[in-house]
Amino acid sequence: MPARTLMIQGTTSDAGKSTLVAGLCRALARRGVAVAPFKPQNMALNSAVTVDGGEIGRSQYLQAQAARVVATTDLNPVLLKPSSDIGAQVIVHGHAVAAMNAGDYHHYKTQALAAVLESHARLVAGYERVLVEGAGSPAEINLREGDIANMGFAEAADCPVVLVADIDKGGVFAQLVGTLALLSETEAARVAGFVINRFRGDIALLQPGLDWLEAYTGKPVLGVLPYLTGLHLDAEDAIATGQAAREAALVVQVPVTPRISNHTDFDALRAHDKVDLQFVGPGMTPGPADLIVLAGSKNTRADCDWLREAGWVARIKRHLRYGGKVLGICGGYQMLGQTVADPDGIEDTPGTTAGLALFDLSTRLDATKHLQNVTGEVATGGAVAGYRIHCGVTTGVDLGRPFLNLADGPDGAISADGQVAGTYLHGLFDTGSGCDAVLAWAGLADAGSLDQDTRREASLERLADAVEAAIDLAALP
């Protein structure tokens, strides 16, 4: 029999769709159900490399781990990676097909839907259950025409929908009733029930509202999930710049550039009890730091210009004069060189931008995207495992001092004085030994880092426990 498909849609962005799908995947997998996650269309700058050599959203990669299945490009057949306010790289079945503005993509949606349904059909044929994550809200009126991410997909696949709402944001009943009111009659009929997320307090005090909601809409509340703190799960795209003040042995600062990507690279540092990781957003005044890290970028040249305008270049040079360390990852590594050239307009308008000139290296962007899962060691020792997702080729004499020695060859560079390092490897801090080696280079000896996968597994188990306690899985459509 074909797999049963259930779609999780949210009343808002960040309502908890990704987390609920991950929790359901692990709960079902623990019961021996062959389950696969699926997101028809994802707009995110956090991505991962699949076993079949493509690129998908980071949240679907996490959900695959939750389901205990191998991540393939079918889990997220359409990925949009914004490079400007009006343009994005369009990735279909794991590979970039074009850079498009919003209008161009609107006309492309018919082809995108065909790719989505093709992937969904393969998953339906190979699993018992397919859990689909929507995007944003189905009640976004301006996005309804040609929709492939929410009700447009649900109608095409003829599947039921569960609506999830975040009570911590306030107005949860208005969120759910308002969303239903803005759906068409056939779309509203697909909604099989509601899940309320991030509830704190005595459930008895919420019960009168739940009773009213069921009576008013004629649809059941399938569960109320508690507010769970301390989960170490990969974020789909949003980045939290607020920091809890604490004393730590090492202060690491990451400038939040406009097109920062793969900031999940820093999840392991954020959870590290000896590291104070500070995402420094626009308008924030950074204090002293031991290590400054330039993260990946979907528009490297524009983000490099932004660093200059925001005063980061002068700050980095002052930081180095006082003995601090600087690390660049992927696009941040490219920024550390002499120039970043984009003659074909791969990321934006064609041109060349001066880098920070901390390395004798130059980068030329091209249309070929390098997608690889790799393993190796930090040059100073310590195993690493991660992935490469980048466009362009970096050349120059400083490549003669690689920062990493990977299974397929040297990677990155380290300056002659040992203060500046760069690499194309995402996931640099995810293995405990590799994280220890990099933190030792930055000035923290005996860091005692944990593997990020260990934290992630513990969080998935805890999440699944909460899902099973709150939701009758047998009652799900």
PDB file of N, CA and C in Angstrom, residues 88-91 95-100:
ATOM      1  N   ALA A  88      17.046  34.983  -5.635  1.00  0.00           N
ATOM      2  CA  ALA A  88      17.498  33.786  -4.927  1.00  0.00           C
ATOM      3  C   ALA A  88      18.054  32.774  -5.915  1.00  0.00           C
ATOM      4  N   GLN A  89      18.942  31.935  -5.422  1.00  0.00           N
ATOM      5  CA  GLN A  89      19.386  30.784  -6.202  1.00  0.00           C
ATOM      6  C   GLN A  89      18.336  29.692  -6.027  1.00  0.00           C
ATOM      7  N   VAL A  90      17.886  29.136  -7.129  1.00  0.00           N
ATOM      8  CA  VAL A  90      16.862  28.092  -7.106  1.00  0.00           C
ATOM      9  C   VAL A  90      17.545  26.738  -7.272  1.00  0.00           C
ATOM     10  N   ILE A  91      17.350  25.874  -6.290  1.00  0.00           N
ATOM     11  CA  ILE A  91      17.964  24.548  -6.287  1.00  0.00           C
ATOM     12  C   ILE A  91      16.853  23.513  -6.405  1.00  0.00           C
ATOM     13  N   HIS A  95      20.408  20.506  -6.910  1.00  0.00           N
ATOM     14  CA  HIS A  95      21.381  21.223  -7.731  1.00  0.00           C
ATOM     15  C   HIS A  95      20.804  22.542  -8.245  1.00  0.00           C
ATOM     16  N   ALA A  96      21.655  23.569  -8.279  1.00  0.00           N
ATOM     17  CA  ALA A  96      21.227  24.897  -8.711  1.00  0.00           C
ATOM     18  C   ALA A  96      20.824  24.870 -10.182  1.00  0.00           C
ATOM     19  N   VAL A  97      19.653  25.434 -10.474  1.00  0.00           N
ATOM     20  CA  VAL A  97      19.195  25.512 -11.865  1.00  0.00           C
ATOM     21  C   VAL A  97      19.277  26.935 -12.407  1.00  0.00           C
ATOM     22  N   ALA A  98      19.143  27.942 -11.528  1.00  0.00           N
ATOM     23  CA  ALA A  98      19.174  29.330 -11.995  1.00  0.00           C
ATOM     24  C   ALA A  98      19.112  30.265 -10.799  1.00  0.00           C
ATOM     25  N   ALA A  99      19.502  31.519 -11.052  1.00  0.00           N
ATOM     26  CA  ALA A  99      19.230  32.611 -10.117  1.00  0.00           C
ATOM     27  C   ALA A  99      17.996  33.340 -10.646  1.00  0.00           C
ATOM     28  N   MET A 100      17.002  33.531  -9.820  1.00  0.00           N
ATOM     29  CA  MET A 100      15.750  34.116 -10.266  1.00  0.00           C
ATOM     30  C   MET A 100      15.290  35.202  -9.310  1.00  0.00           C
TER      31      MET A 100
END
